Amino acid sequence: MTVGFNFLEAPELPAPQVSDAQAEDILATNYGLRARATSLGSQQDKNFVVTVDGEILGVLKIANPAFNATEIEAQDLAAEKIAEAEPMLRMAVPLPNLAGQKCTALTGLMDGTAYVRLLRYLPGGTLLDSGYLSPTAVAGLGEVAGRVSRALEGFRHPGLDRVLQWDLRYGTAVVAELISYVTDPLRRARVHAAATEAWSRIAPLVDELPRQAVHLDLTDANVVVARRVDSSAHPDGVIDFGDLSDSWAVSELAITVSSVLGHAGNEPISILPAVRAFHSIRPLTTAEVDALWPLLVLRTAVLIVSGAQQARLDPDNPYLARQFGGEWRMFEQATSVPIDVMTEVIKADLGLAARPDPVAGSLIDVDPTSVVTLDLATTSDVYDSAFENDGSLKAGVEDGLARAAAQDGARLVVTQYGQPRLSRTRKLSQERPDVVATGISIWPAAPTRLVAPWDGEVGDDGLTLRGVDFELTLSGVHAVASGSVSAGEPLADAPADAWVEVGVRPVGAPAAPLLTRSELAPGWLALTRDPRPLLGLPGVAVPHTGDLLSRRDASFAPVQEFYYRKPPQIERGKRHYLMSTAGRTYLDMVNNVTVLGHAHPRIADTAARQLRKLNTNSRFNYAAVVEFSERLAAMLPDPLDTVFLVNSGSEASDLAIRLATAMTGRRDVVAVREAYHGWTYGTDAVSTSTADNPNALATRPDWVHTVESPNSFRGKYRGAEAVQYAREAVEQISQLVADGRPPAAFICESVYGNAGGMALPDGYLQQVYAAVRAAGGLAISDEVQVGYGRLGEWFWGFMQQNAVPDIVSVAKSTGNGYPLGAVITSRAVADGFRSQGYFFSSTGGSPLSCAIGMTVLDVLRDERLQENAARVGAHLKARLQALQHKHPIIGTVHGIGLYLGVEMVRDAETLEPAPEETSAICDRMLELGVVIQPTGDHMNILKTKPPLCIDLEAADFYVDTLDRVLTEGW
Ligand SMILES: Cc1ncc(COP(=O)(O)O)c(C=O)c1O
């Protein structure tokens, strides 16, 4: 017999009616508090926030009179037990009343005895109102659930013996009892069907599921979070033990993760970090893993029916109406993937997946040597000329490949099972595309008869063959059999020159879609089989690169960091798109180096042609070095007419500094703060950005003198005041002269790329160049990032400032990713280097790099990319600025053309930078298909510098995705 409450006997449980004034009376009489009580939403108890002198002290909880004192004592003891066992968790433990008791029994307030407690207030709030829950937040929820579960194991108390509607042991009974409250017949049918199916998976496991004390409501509403400075939430506290029961331990986790599905942007696979975190604290048994997703589905069904019932009982409770939208979303998400598939996904994620047995039998009698297997992976060479000009894949790529193979003598062309096919990716999408094949496609060169690989029953449409163990599914064939067939008997005819889809699944497994998204692939692949053995072919193992990142760290110096904590493996690019090996296409908003776009065919052709001819060095006499130098020099104003060719931006800026020191015979150099110029000894010395090197300012050699970063947004002088930067820099240069250390050079980016593409204050370069020249030094413009057409209106950044430097260093865009840098200066400065001997770089100015450099210039011209930068850049900036009005985190939008910076701040007044937010936003943007990264000394600027071929559609996709992330949360 149950000691405590029994929902099944008393299914109607409206929350007690107690006014704020009554609550304040209770606080005065029993706790001696002159406090304010403000009613809070709750489904079955009555809760008040208690404030004393404006400070929140706790929550006054008046338990539903249906619950008895033993139950309430169990809850208080459980909270204390967890608090003891898991000191990292904050617990809403009860505070004593005037008599020193944790629980006050009141009569006269309502029918029966009311049990009242004042629970400690845990500041920080919950995740209930958060939008999208990031993988870190989700893992945090799972960790709290794991800790609670571990702490409560072995906790026994008679007050746990109760029958609550939230106890999933009674889930189907609760659904049956309350389903009639769901008024929409369609929804009612869906909820009923889902609960029934879920129970069919749970029932066989019931005896194997360990039981223990469970909180049973550790959801986004009852897990309290600590807010970090960036306002991100770290789950670390637990409130509301009202549902504490003895039940299946795994229910704790199922209930926790179900709440994730109510949040915009979260979906079934979003729960995996929580499951992993829980499992690492409190390992799940095999039966628990099998039961987890069905329990989650059942939980969402219980929420729907309970919410419908409460809404009927308590129609004026606004808390209930608010809950309902989220609950329906949870249910829809929970049922969006077949139960067995999610269970396999979870198993695979925990490393618990079983290796399926291969199938045997013969579907087609074909000589394996006449079969050609198409490799449709991202890395496959078949895509080298498979793209349209707009970056999409040509239609019918697979058909073309199959025909070509057939012409070369193939009798049968076959695809690979389990392979993410790039041919099926979508160009731009915030959703993950269906790309992984759950079967194979076959293309016979001539009409081909298919035979039954095993004894079985042919389905009504003639397209399935169900054997004892496996079911075969065909499409694109003419059925020739019906009823029972034996192995080897005719089954269907496949036409020539067309694709036939072949799938195999264990009998009873759900029907698989032909393609699934890569995140669900482990689930579907566990529930299907590779059909290739039916063609006499070995199964093709999906290539496994192992953990590429740990291999990378083992061999490639880890100080060469990578983007993202969990980066996709990118093995192909086209124009402004990047393709991962998981078959996802990303919009590339950061690769300014590939100015023409990725994998430009003209660059590839040039490189291949030149490599077939010659690649020597500039001490030989060949035309390319002359022609490329002439073309570069012609792009610069007088007197910049003489070219050096090197391999990188670091080398170019380093050489620029050496030219200046050689020419002037001096060693001192003036650089601006917050700048980056390269990694060589010389350029590193003038690199002052603390983002690249946190010790940069403290470790400059004595020959480097830094002037204030001319940052007109957040620097010392802002807005109109920013003209003061030039005055100060000029004064510093005069001071150096006065100190007997006149500078050899002043080096700076002509548009402040490292600060997010910020324009320098008006007149800055003119004034500082004039001062350095007056002091006998030279002006160096580092155009490595901002030059070469990116700014749209100007080919070189210094043109924006109406100034002409003495030395220009440029790289990155010059080779479209091929290592090629240049220094362009006057003949006089170039000749000044004679004092250093002569200049030579083994691969700088090689025939290959010159050929590529000229092709880059040709394509820039032919495809009008500078114009495109102006046009798309203006559109992009206007749209980003419009977004700024909607989202206060956007402090400003810097830049011009296609060098833009979206600067994120926590406060529009103080301009406090938002680096953690920016990093989290970048992570979420990646999930939604956009590669973007932070820059700036505070790492709070989205550096927006895509290839110059980007079009309006892609620019809009970037802004729309950013808008979504800033709206939904990150
Ligand atoms: C302004 C600037 N100068 C120079 C460099 C160095 O170029 P590289 O990486 O090609 O050596 C960089 C690289 O990011 C840069 O941004």
Short mmCIF file of N, CA, C and O in Angstrom, two decimals, residues 364-367 370-372 399 401-414 441-450 493-500 535:
data_model
loop_
_atom_site.label_atom_id
_atom_site.label_comp_id
_atom_site.label_asym_id
_atom_site.label_seq_id
_atom_site.Cartn_x
_atom_site.Cartn_y
_atom_site.Cartn_z
N ILE A 364 22.32 -9.65 -57.55
CA ILE A 364 22.65 -9.56 -58.98
C ILE A 364 23.87 -10.44 -59.22
O ILE A 364 24.83 -10.40 -58.44
N ASP A 365 23.81 -11.17 -60.30
CA ASP A 365 24.96 -11.99 -60.65
C ASP A 365 25.86 -11.15 -61.55
O ASP A 365 25.56 -10.96 -62.72
N VAL A 366 26.89 -10.59 -60.98
CA VAL A 366 27.73 -9.69 -61.76
C VAL A 366 29.18 -9.94 -61.41
O VAL A 366 29.50 -10.26 -60.26
N ASP A 367 30.03 -9.82 -62.43
CA ASP A 367 31.46 -10.00 -62.20
C ASP A 367 31.97 -8.77 -61.44
O ASP A 367 31.91 -7.65 -61.96
N SER A 370 33.73 -5.93 -63.03
CA SER A 370 33.08 -5.00 -63.96
C SER A 370 32.20 -3.99 -63.20
O SER A 370 31.40 -3.29 -63.80
N VAL A 371 32.36 -3.96 -61.90
CA VAL A 371 31.59 -3.01 -61.09
C VAL A 371 32.49 -1.83 -60.71
O VAL A 371 33.63 -2.02 -60.30
N VAL A 372 31.97 -0.65 -60.88
CA VAL A 372 32.73 0.55 -60.47
C VAL A 372 32.03 1.20 -59.28
O VAL A 372 30.83 1.43 -59.32
N ASP A 399 24.77 11.10 -62.31
CA ASP A 399 24.42 10.48 -63.60
C ASP A 399 25.60 10.55 -64.56
O ASP A 399 25.94 9.57 -65.24
N LEU A 401 28.73 10.80 -63.91
CA LEU A 401 29.82 9.92 -63.50
C LEU A 401 29.50 8.48 -63.86
O LEU A 401 30.36 7.72 -64.31
N ALA A 402 28.24 8.10 -63.65
CA ALA A 402 27.85 6.72 -63.94
C ALA A 402 27.97 6.45 -65.44
O ALA A 402 28.50 5.42 -65.87
N ARG A 403 27.49 7.41 -66.25
CA ARG A 403 27.56 7.21 -67.71
C ARG A 403 29.02 7.09 -68.15
O ARG A 403 29.36 6.26 -68.99
N ALA A 404 29.85 7.96 -67.59
CA ALA A 404 31.26 7.93 -67.98
C ALA A 404 31.86 6.57 -67.62
O ALA A 404 32.60 5.97 -68.41
N ALA A 405 31.51 6.05 -66.44
CA ALA A 405 32.06 4.75 -66.03
C ALA A 405 31.55 3.66 -66.95
O ALA A 405 32.29 2.74 -67.34
N ALA A 406 30.25 3.76 -67.32
CA ALA A 406 29.68 2.74 -68.21
C ALA A 406 30.38 2.77 -69.57
O ALA A 406 30.67 1.73 -70.16
N GLN A 407 30.68 3.98 -70.04
CA GLN A 407 31.38 4.09 -71.32
C GLN A 407 32.77 3.47 -71.25
O GLN A 407 33.28 2.96 -72.23
N ASP A 408 33.34 3.54 -70.06
CA ASP A 408 34.66 2.92 -69.87
C ASP A 408 34.56 1.42 -69.63
O ASP A 408 35.54 0.79 -69.24
N GLY A 409 33.37 0.87 -69.78
CA GLY A 409 33.25 -0.59 -69.70
C GLY A 409 32.61 -1.12 -68.43
O GLY A 409 32.48 -2.34 -68.28
N ALA A 410 32.21 -0.25 -67.50
CA ALA A 410 31.60 -0.76 -66.27
C ALA A 410 30.23 -1.35 -66.58
O ALA A 410 29.46 -0.78 -67.36
N ARG A 411 29.91 -2.50 -66.00
CA ARG A 411 28.57 -3.08 -66.19
C ARG A 411 27.60 -2.56 -65.14
O ARG A 411 26.40 -2.48 -65.34
N LEU A 412 28.19 -2.23 -64.01
CA LEU A 412 27.34 -1.76 -62.91
C LEU A 412 28.11 -0.68 -62.15
O LEU A 412 29.29 -0.87 -61.83
N VAL A 413 27.43 0.43 -61.88
CA VAL A 413 28.05 1.50 -61.09
C VAL A 413 27.32 1.52 -59.76
O VAL A 413 26.09 1.47 -59.71
N VAL A 414 28.08 1.58 -58.68
CA VAL A 414 27.50 1.42 -57.35
C VAL A 414 28.02 2.54 -56.44
O VAL A 414 29.18 2.93 -56.53
N SER A 441 23.00 3.06 -54.13
CA SER A 441 22.34 3.29 -55.41
C SER A 441 23.13 2.47 -56.43
O SER A 441 24.37 2.47 -56.38
N ILE A 442 22.41 1.81 -57.32
CA ILE A 442 23.13 1.06 -58.37
C ILE A 442 22.65 1.51 -59.74
O ILE A 442 21.50 1.90 -59.92
N TRP A 443 23.54 1.49 -60.70
CA TRP A 443 23.26 1.98 -62.06
C TRP A 443 23.73 0.91 -63.05
O TRP A 443 24.92 0.81 -63.35
N PRO A 444 22.82 0.09 -63.57
CA PRO A 444 23.24 -0.94 -64.53
C PRO A 444 23.44 -0.34 -65.93
O PRO A 444 22.65 0.51 -66.35
N ALA A 445 24.48 -0.77 -66.60
CA ALA A 445 24.72 -0.28 -67.96
C ALA A 445 23.72 -0.90 -68.93
O ALA A 445 23.41 -0.32 -69.97
N ALA A 446 23.22 -2.09 -68.63
CA ALA A 446 22.22 -2.76 -69.47
C ALA A 446 21.09 -3.22 -68.56
O ALA A 446 21.29 -3.35 -67.35
N PRO A 447 19.88 -3.48 -69.14
CA PRO A 447 18.79 -3.97 -68.28
C PRO A 447 19.27 -5.20 -67.50
O PRO A 447 19.95 -6.07 -68.03
N THR A 448 18.92 -5.23 -66.24
CA THR A 448 19.49 -6.26 -65.36
C THR A 448 18.40 -6.89 -64.50
O THR A 448 17.54 -6.19 -63.96
N ARG A 449 18.47 -8.19 -64.40
CA ARG A 449 17.51 -8.91 -63.55
C ARG A 449 18.03 -9.01 -62.12
O ARG A 449 19.19 -9.34 -61.89
N LEU A 450 17.17 -8.68 -61.17
CA LEU A 450 17.52 -8.84 -59.76
C LEU A 450 16.83 -10.09 -59.25
O LEU A 450 15.66 -10.32 -59.56
N ASP A 493 13.16 -6.28 -62.31
CA ASP A 493 14.06 -5.90 -63.40
C ASP A 493 14.48 -4.45 -63.24
O ASP A 493 13.63 -3.58 -63.04
N ALA A 494 15.78 -4.25 -63.34
CA ALA A 494 16.29 -2.87 -63.26
C ALA A 494 16.55 -2.38 -64.67
O ALA A 494 17.20 -3.08 -65.45
N PRO A 495 16.04 -1.18 -65.02
CA PRO A 495 16.29 -0.67 -66.37
C PRO A 495 17.75 -0.24 -66.52
O PRO A 495 18.43 -0.03 -65.52
N ALA A 496 18.18 -0.10 -67.76
CA ALA A 496 19.54 0.39 -67.99
C ALA A 496 19.57 1.89 -67.78
O ALA A 496 18.54 2.57 -67.86
N ASP A 497 20.75 2.41 -67.47
CA ASP A 497 20.97 3.85 -67.50
C ASP A 497 20.08 4.63 -66.53
O ASP A 497 19.62 5.72 -66.84
N ALA A 498 19.80 4.05 -65.39
CA ALA A 498 19.00 4.75 -64.37
C ALA A 498 19.38 4.21 -63.00
O ALA A 498 19.88 3.08 -62.90
N TRP A 499 19.14 5.02 -62.00
CA TRP A 499 19.52 4.60 -60.65
C TRP A 499 18.43 3.74 -60.01
O TRP A 499 17.25 4.02 -60.13
N VAL A 500 18.88 2.72 -59.31
CA VAL A 500 18.01 1.88 -58.49
C VAL A 500 18.51 2.00 -57.06
O VAL A 500 19.72 1.94 -56.82
N LEU A 535 25.91 -7.89 -53.91
CA LEU A 535 26.41 -7.77 -55.29
C LEU A 535 27.77 -8.45 -55.39
O LEU A 535 28.51 -8.25 -56.35
#
